[in-house]
XYZ file of C-alpha atoms in Angstrom:
564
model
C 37.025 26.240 29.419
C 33.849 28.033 30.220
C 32.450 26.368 33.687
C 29.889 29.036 33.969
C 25.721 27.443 34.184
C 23.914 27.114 30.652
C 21.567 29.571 29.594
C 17.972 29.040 29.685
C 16.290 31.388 27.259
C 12.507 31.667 25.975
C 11.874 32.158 22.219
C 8.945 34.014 20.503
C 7.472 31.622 18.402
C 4.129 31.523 15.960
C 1.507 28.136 16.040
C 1.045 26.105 13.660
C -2.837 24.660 12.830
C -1.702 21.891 11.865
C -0.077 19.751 14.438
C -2.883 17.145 15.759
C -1.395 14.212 16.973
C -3.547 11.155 15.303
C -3.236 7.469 16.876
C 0.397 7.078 17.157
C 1.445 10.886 17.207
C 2.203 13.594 14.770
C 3.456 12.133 11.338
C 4.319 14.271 9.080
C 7.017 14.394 5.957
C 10.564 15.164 7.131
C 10.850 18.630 4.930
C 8.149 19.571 7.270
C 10.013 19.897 10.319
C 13.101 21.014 8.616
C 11.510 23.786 6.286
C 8.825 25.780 8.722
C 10.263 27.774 11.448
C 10.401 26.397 15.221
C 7.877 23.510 13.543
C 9.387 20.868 15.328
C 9.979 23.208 19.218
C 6.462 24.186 19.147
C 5.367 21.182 19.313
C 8.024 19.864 21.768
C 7.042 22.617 24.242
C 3.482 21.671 23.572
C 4.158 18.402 25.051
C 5.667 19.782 27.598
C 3.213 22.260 28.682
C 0.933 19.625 28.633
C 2.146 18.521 31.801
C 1.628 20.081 35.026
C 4.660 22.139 36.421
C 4.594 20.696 39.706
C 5.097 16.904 38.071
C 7.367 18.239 35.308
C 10.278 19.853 37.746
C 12.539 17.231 38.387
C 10.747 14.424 36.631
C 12.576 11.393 34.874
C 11.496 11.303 30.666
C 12.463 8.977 28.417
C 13.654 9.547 24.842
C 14.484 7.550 21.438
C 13.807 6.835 18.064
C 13.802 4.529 15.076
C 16.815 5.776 13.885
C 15.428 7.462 11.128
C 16.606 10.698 8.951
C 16.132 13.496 11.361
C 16.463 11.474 14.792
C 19.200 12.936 15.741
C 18.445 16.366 15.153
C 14.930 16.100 16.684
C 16.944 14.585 20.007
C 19.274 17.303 20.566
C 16.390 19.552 20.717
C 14.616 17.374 22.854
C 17.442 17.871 25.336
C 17.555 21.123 24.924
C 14.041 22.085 25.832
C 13.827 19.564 28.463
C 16.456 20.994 30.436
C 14.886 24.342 30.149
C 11.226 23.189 30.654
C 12.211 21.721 34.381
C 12.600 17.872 33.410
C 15.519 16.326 35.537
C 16.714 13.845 34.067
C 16.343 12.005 30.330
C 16.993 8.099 29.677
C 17.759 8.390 26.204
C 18.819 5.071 24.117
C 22.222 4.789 23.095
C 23.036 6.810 19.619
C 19.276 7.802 19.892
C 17.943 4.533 18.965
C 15.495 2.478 21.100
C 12.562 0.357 20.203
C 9.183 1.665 20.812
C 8.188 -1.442 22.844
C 11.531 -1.161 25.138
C 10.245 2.826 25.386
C 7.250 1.512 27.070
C 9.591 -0.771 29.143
C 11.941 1.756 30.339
C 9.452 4.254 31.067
C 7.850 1.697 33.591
C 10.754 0.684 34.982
C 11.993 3.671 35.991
C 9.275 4.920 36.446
C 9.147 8.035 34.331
C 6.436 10.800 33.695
C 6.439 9.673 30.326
C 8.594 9.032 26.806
C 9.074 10.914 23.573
C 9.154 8.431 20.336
C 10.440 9.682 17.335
C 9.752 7.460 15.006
C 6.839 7.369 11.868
C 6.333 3.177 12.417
C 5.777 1.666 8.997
C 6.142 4.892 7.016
C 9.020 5.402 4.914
C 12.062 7.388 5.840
C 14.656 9.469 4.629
C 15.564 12.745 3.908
C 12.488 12.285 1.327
C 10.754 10.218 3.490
C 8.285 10.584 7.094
C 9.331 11.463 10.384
C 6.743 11.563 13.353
C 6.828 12.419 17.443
C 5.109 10.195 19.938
C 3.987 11.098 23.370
C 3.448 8.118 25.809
C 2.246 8.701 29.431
C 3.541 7.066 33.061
C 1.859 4.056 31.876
C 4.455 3.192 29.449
C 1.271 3.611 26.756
C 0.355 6.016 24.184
C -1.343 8.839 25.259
C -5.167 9.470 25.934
C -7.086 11.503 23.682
C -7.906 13.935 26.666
C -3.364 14.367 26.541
C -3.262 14.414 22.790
C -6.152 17.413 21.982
C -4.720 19.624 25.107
C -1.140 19.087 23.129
C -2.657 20.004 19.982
C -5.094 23.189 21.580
C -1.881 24.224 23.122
C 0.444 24.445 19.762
C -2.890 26.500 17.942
C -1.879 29.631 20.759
C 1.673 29.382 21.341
C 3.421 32.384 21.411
C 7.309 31.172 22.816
C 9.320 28.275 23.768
C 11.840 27.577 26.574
C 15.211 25.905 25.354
C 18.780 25.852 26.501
C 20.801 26.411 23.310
C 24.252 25.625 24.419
C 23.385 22.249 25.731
C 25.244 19.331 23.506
C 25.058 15.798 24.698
C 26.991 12.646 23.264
C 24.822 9.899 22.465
C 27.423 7.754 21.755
C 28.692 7.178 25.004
C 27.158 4.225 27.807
C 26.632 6.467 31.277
C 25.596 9.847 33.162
C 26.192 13.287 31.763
C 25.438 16.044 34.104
C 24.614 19.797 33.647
C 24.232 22.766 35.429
C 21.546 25.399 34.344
C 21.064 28.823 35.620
C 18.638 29.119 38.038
C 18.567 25.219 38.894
C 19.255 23.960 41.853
C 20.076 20.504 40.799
C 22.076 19.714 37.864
C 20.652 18.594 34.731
C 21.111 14.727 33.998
C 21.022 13.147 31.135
C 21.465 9.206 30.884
C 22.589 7.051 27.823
C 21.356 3.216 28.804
C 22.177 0.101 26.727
C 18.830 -0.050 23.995
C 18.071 -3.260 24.317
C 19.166 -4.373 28.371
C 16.179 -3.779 30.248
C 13.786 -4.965 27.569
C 15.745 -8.221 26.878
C 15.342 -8.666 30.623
C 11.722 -7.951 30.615
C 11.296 -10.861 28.081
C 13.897 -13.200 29.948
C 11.048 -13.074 32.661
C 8.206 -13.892 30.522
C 9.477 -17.215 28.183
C 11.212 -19.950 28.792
C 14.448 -18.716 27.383
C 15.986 -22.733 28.098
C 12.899 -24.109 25.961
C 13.730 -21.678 23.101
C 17.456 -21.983 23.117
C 16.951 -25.649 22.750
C 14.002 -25.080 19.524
C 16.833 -22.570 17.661
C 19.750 -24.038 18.298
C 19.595 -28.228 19.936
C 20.482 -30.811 18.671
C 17.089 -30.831 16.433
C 16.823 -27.273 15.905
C 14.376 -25.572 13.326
C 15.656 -23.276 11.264
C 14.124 -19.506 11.155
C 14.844 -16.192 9.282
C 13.984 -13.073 10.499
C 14.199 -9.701 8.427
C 14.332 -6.448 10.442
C 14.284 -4.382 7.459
C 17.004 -1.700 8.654
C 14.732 -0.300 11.315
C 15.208 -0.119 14.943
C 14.552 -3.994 15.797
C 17.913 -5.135 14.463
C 20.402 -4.946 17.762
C 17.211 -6.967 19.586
C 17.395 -9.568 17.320
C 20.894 -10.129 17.439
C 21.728 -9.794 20.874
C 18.162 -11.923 22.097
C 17.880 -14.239 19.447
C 21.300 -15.119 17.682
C 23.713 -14.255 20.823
C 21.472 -15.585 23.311
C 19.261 -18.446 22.048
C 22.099 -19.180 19.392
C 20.091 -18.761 16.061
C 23.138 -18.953 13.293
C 24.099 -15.049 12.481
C 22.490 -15.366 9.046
C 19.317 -15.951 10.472
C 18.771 -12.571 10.870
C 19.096 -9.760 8.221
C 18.435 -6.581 7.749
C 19.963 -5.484 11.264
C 21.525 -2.727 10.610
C 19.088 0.380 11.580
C 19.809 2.760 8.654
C 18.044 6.718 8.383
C 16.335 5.524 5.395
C 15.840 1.670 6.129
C 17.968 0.863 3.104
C 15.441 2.446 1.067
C 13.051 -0.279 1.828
C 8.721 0.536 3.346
C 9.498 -0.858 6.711
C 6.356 -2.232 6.973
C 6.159 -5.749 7.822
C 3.218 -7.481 5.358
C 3.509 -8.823 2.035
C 3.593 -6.524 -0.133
C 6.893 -4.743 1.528
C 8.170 -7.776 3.143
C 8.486 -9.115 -0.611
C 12.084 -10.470 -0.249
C 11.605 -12.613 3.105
C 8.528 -14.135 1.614
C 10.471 -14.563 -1.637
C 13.714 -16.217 0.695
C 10.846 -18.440 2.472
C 9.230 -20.282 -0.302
C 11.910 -23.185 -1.034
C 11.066 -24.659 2.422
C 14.608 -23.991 3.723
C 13.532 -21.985 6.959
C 10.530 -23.705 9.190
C 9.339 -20.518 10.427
C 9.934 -16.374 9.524
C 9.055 -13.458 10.484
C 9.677 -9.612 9.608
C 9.136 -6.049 11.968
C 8.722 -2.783 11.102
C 10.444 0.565 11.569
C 10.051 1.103 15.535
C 9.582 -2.494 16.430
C 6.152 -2.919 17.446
C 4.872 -4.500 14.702
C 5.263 -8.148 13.044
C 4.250 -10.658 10.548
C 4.824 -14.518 10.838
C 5.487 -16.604 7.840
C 5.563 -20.635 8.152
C 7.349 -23.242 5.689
C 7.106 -22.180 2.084
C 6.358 -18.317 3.173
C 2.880 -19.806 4.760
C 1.073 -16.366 5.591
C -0.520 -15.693 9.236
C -2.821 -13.101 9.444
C -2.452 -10.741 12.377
C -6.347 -11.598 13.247
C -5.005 -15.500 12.954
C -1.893 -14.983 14.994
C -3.718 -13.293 18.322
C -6.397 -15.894 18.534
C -3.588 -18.868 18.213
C -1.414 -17.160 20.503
C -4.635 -17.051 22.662
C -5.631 -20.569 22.463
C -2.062 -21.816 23.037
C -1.653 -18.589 26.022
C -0.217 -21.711 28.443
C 2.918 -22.288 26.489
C 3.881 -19.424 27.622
C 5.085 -19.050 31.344
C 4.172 -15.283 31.877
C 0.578 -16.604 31.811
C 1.018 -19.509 33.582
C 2.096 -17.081 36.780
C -0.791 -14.290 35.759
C -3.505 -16.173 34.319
C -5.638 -14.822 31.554
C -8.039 -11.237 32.219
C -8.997 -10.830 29.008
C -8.634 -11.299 25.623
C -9.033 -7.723 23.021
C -8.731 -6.716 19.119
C -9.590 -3.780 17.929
C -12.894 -3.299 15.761
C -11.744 -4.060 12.457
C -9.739 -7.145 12.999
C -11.673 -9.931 12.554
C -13.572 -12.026 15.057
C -11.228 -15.107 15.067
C -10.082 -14.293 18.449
C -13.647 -13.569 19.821
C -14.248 -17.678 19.514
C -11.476 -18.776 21.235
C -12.993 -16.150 24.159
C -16.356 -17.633 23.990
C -14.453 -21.560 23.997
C -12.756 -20.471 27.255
C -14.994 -18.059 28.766
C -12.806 -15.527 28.687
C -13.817 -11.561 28.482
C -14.026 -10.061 25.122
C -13.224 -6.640 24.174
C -13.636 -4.781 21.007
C -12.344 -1.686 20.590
C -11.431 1.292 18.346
C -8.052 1.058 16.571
C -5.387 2.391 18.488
C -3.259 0.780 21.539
C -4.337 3.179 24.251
C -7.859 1.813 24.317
C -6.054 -1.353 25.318
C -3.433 -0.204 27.482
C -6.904 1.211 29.707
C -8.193 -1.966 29.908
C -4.772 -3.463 31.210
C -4.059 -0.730 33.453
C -7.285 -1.756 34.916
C -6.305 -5.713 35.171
C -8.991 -6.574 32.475
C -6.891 -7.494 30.057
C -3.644 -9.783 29.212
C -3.452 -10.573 25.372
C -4.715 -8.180 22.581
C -3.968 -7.701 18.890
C -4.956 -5.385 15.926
C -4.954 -6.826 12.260
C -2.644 -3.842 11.289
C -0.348 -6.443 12.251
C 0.183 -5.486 15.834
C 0.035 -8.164 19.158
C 1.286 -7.405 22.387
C 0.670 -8.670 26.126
C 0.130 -6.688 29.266
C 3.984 -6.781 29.857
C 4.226 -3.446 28.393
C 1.557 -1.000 26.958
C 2.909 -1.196 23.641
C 2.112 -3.546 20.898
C 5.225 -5.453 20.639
C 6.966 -7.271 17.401
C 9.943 -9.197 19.009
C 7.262 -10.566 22.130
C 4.814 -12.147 18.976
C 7.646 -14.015 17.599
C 9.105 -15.191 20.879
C 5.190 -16.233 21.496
C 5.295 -17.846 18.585
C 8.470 -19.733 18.939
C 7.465 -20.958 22.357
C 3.962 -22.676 21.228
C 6.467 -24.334 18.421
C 8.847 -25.353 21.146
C 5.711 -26.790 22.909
C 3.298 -28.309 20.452
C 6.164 -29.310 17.989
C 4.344 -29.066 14.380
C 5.153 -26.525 12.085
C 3.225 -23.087 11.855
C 0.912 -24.153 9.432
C -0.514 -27.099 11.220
C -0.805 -25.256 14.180
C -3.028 -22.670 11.854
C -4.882 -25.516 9.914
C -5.728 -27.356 13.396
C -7.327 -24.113 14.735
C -9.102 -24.009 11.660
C -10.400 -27.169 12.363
C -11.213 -26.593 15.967
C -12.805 -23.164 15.671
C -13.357 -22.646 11.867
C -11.594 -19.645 9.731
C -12.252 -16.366 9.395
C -11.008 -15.143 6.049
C -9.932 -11.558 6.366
C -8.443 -9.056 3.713
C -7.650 -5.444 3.942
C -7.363 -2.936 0.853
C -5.707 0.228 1.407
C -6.367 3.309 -0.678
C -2.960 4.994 0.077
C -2.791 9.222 -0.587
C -6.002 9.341 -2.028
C -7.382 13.463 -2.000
C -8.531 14.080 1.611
C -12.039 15.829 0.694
C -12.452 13.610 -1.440
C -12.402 11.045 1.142
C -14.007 12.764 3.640
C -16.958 13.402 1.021
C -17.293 9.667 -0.011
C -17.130 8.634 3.683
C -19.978 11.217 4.788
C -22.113 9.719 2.007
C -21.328 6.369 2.580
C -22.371 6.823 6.363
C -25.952 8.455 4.855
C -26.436 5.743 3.014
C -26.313 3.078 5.860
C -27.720 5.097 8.268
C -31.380 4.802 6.941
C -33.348 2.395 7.830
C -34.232 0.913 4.605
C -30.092 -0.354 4.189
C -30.785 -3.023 6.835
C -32.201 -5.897 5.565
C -31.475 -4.937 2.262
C -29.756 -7.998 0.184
C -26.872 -8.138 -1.662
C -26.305 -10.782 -4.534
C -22.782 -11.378 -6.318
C -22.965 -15.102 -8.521
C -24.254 -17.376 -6.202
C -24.032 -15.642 -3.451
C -26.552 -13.456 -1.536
C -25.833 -11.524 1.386
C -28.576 -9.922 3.846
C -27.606 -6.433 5.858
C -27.930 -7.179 9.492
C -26.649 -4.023 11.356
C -25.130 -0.835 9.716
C -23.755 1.893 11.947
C -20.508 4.072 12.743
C -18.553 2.275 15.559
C -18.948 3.802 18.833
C -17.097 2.485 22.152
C -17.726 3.337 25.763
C -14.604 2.365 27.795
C -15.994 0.153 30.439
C -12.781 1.883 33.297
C -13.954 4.914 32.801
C -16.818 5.546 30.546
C -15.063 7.501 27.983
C -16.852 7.935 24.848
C -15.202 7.529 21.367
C -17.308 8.197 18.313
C -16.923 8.028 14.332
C -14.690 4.832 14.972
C -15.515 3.784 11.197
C -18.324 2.560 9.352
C -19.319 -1.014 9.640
C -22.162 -3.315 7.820
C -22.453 -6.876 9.475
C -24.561 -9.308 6.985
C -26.365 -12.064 8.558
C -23.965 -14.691 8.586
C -21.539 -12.762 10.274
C -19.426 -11.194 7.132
C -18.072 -8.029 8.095
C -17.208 -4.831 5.548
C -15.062 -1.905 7.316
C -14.480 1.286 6.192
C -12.189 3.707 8.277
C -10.461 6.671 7.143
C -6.350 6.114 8.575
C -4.621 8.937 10.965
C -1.239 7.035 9.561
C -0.037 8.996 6.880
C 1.919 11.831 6.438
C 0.565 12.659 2.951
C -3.498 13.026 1.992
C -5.402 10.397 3.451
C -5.366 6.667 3.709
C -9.104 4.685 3.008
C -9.114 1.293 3.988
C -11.766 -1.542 3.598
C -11.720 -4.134 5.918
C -13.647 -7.597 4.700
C -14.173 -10.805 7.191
C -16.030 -13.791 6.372
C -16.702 -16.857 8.962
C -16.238 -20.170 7.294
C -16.947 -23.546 9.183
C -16.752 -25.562 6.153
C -14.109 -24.223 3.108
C -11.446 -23.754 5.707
C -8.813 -24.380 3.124
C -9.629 -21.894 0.742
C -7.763 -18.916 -1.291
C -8.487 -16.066 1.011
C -8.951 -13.478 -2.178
C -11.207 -16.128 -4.129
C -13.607 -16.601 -0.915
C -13.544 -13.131 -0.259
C -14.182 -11.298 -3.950
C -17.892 -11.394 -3.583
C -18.086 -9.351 -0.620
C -15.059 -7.063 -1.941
C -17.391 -6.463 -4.914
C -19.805 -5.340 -2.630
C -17.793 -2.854 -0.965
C -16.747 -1.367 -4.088
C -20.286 -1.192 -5.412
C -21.900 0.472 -1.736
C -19.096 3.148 -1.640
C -18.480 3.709 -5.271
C -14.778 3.983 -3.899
C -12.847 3.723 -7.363
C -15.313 6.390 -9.256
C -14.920 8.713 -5.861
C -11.287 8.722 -5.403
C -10.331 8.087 -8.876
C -8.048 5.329 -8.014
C -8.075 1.640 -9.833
C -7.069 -0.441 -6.995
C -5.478 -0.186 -4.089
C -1.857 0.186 -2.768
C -1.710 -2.583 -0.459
C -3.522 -5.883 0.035
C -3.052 -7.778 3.127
């Protein structure tokens, strides 16, 4: 057996121009990174040449994935090249799989230069399917935009890659494997951890796990279902919910991660969701919920597949913030959505004089604001909520939220909605995505669309569908200034406010893999018709949004993909 040190050897290598990490990394389809040359180690060593030697040589990085088609291959890699590019040690997930809110964890708690995420969220996978790489910094928190464009300027020139070929590690087995590299000093360490350990830790700190045992499995337990559809948040569920608080094994389903999520759209709304909403509606299960691929996002369903809306479940969670003990030690610093989701959680701020921030989409601009100790509860309506525990948005947390204002108030999810309704009034919100639709084609219809609003005459222009006439208030392209550190973010989407405070969005999506991704985002304050069909109350300003951006004759698409 050869004892000798592993070779460390640098590889010519051509850029790509095409490897701009969006919001939550570069997504792109999985024959992609198999099919182009060195695709998938020229951006690796991009990351890594992002960071400054001197903080890179003996650093700790932590590594995992969703589980999907290509994880593994992208990992070994990963190991390779981090040996050679002076990391010293990797915490990688065991088999390759963690969560990407326990990524945030571990990468605070050991308190590592940063993580690489493989995972594509809500996209589909497979060999036919999206894969995607995510770089999060020592915050635990997806990288800056200041990180992500000297990553992508840095992949547009590279001309060679470090990587040490002969380096294999097992993934399957709990503990330290050590190697020695030419020219290093120290050996090389590479450490397979337990998935879900420190995070269920990190949780056992923030609820009252007694209080929840006792709602899922006393003596008058309610019964729940929970559908990880095949992605990554399966083993949490298990070993937190059913082998800890003692939900009945058959509560959950859908735990095993598979590469291709059972051929399911892990995405956790409606429309993909189908079958839990479907298993929900003969009142069996009191309360239900469903994640997505990487485990950071989530959708509640009450009795009779009751629907919560992301923008609903932040502001209840933030008017009900006491149930849960975290807070209770912390105290609230702020409440935050991001721009489109609606304003539902800006009245429970006003009610209890808490801070307010709107922001673009995308979890960094909130991670800022809690690295700062401005912030403790924020949520995006792309059904994402999270705490300042980590600087992830976080799927398991909102359900364990969730279950802990149940364990406290005692009514079932929709009473808890309908008596928030009552106490602050309802904002109805929808969201219509345009999925693949031709990207200059969107681009074009967008740049026209922001013409049109930007003159003068559009505000105070009316709008009248039936019996219904709205007035245009304000009409711009979002623009936030981070109030840490001044940062400027432009072109954040396009955004016409009406008088009585209805809302139409339009944003073009960094999501995708494939074309691009147009969504319209409608919110309408009602203090009155609380108890409404959410697509009846919202039609007439949906006809509106059609009619401004001529979306359907532009694109050349009916409808769209997704309602939520």
């Amino acid at each position: 057996m050869d004892n000798s040190p592993l070779q460390v050897v640098t590889v010519p290598t051509a850029p790509y121009p095409d490897q701009r990490p969006g919001t939550s990394g570069l997504r792109k389809r999985v024959f992609v990174f198999q099919s182009r040359r060195n695709y998938l180690h020229n951006f690796i060593q991009s990351i890594f040449s992002s960071i400054d030697l001197r903080d890179r040589q003996g650093s700790t990085v932590v590594v995992g994935g969703d589980g999907r088609f290509f994880n593994q291959t992208a990992i070994e890699v990963i190991v390779q090249m981090a040996a050679a590019n002076g990391v010293g040690r990797l915490i990688i997930g065991h088999h390759g799989i963690m969560s990407t809110p326990a990524i945030s964890c571990v990468i605070r708690k050991y308190k590592a230069i940063g993580g690489i995420i493989l995972t594509a969220s809500h996209n589909p996978g497979g060999p036919d399917g999206d894969f995607g790489i995510k770089f999060n910094t020592v915050n635990g928190g997806p990288a800056k935009e200041a990180v992500t464009n000297k990553i992508f300027q840095i992949s547009r020139t590279i001309e060679e890659f470090a990587i040490c070929p002969g380096l294999r590690v097992d993934l399957t087995t709990l503990g330290k494997q050590m190697f020695d590299l030419e020219n290093k000093f120290k050996p090389f360490t590479v450490e397979i951890v337990d998935s879900v350990e420190s995070y269920a830790n990190l949780l056992r700190n923030i609820f009252d796990f007694a209080a929840l045992k006792e709602l899922l499995s006393g003596e008058n337990h309610i019964k729940i279902r929970l559908d990880a559809m095949h992605g990554v948040v399966g083993p949490y569920v298990r070993r937190i919910l059913c082998e800890e608080l003692g939900c009945p094994a058959n509560s959950a389903i859908n735990c095993i991660p598979m590469e291709d999520f059972g051929g399911q759209h892990p995405d956790p709304n409606l429309t993909y969701a189908a079958d839990l909403v479907d298993s929900m509606r003969d009142g069996q299960h009191n309360f239900g919920a469903a994640f997505d691929g990487d485990g950071d996002r989530n959708m509640i369903l009450g009795k009779h597949g009751f629907f919560v809306t992301p923008s609903d479940s932040v502001a209840v969670i933030a008017d009900n913030i006491f149930c849960i003990p975290y807070f209770q030690h912390t105290g609230v610093r702020g409440f935050a959505r991001s721009m489109p989701t609606s304003a539902a959680l800006d009245r429970v701020a006003k009610a209890t004089k808490i801070e307010l921030y709107e922001t673009p989409t995308g979890w960094k601009f909130f991670g800022n604001l809690m690295d700062a100790g401005r912030l403790s509860l924020c949520g995006e309506e792309s059904f994402g909520t999270g705490g300042d525990h980590i600087r992830e948005k976080d799927g398991l947390w909102a359900v364990l939220a969730w279950l802990s204002i149940l364990a406290s108030r005692r009514q079932s999810v929709e009473d808890i909605l309908k008596d928030h309704w009552l106490k602050y009034g309802r904002n109805y919100f929808t969201r219509y995505d345009y999925e693949n639709v031709d990207i200059d084609a969107a681009c074009e219809m967008m740049e026209d669309l922001e013409f049109m609003i930007s003159d003068k005459s559009f505000v105070k222009q009316r709008f009248a569908v039936e019996d219904k006439i709205y007035q245009v208030e304000k009409a711009d392209n979002f623009e936030y200034t981070d109030p840490v550190d001044s940062t400027i973010s432009r072109n954040q989407g396009l955004r016409i406010i009406f008088s009585d405070g209805s809302r139409i969005i339009y944003r073009l999506s960094g999501t995708g893999s494939d074309g691009a991704t147009v969504r319209i985002y409608i919110d309408s304050y009602e203090r009155e018709h609380i108890f409404e069909d959410t697509q009846v109350i919202l039609a007439p300003l949906a006809t509106i949004a059609l009619k401004i951006s001529q979306l359907h004759h532009r694109t050349g698409r009916s409808g769209p993909s997704v309602i939520t």
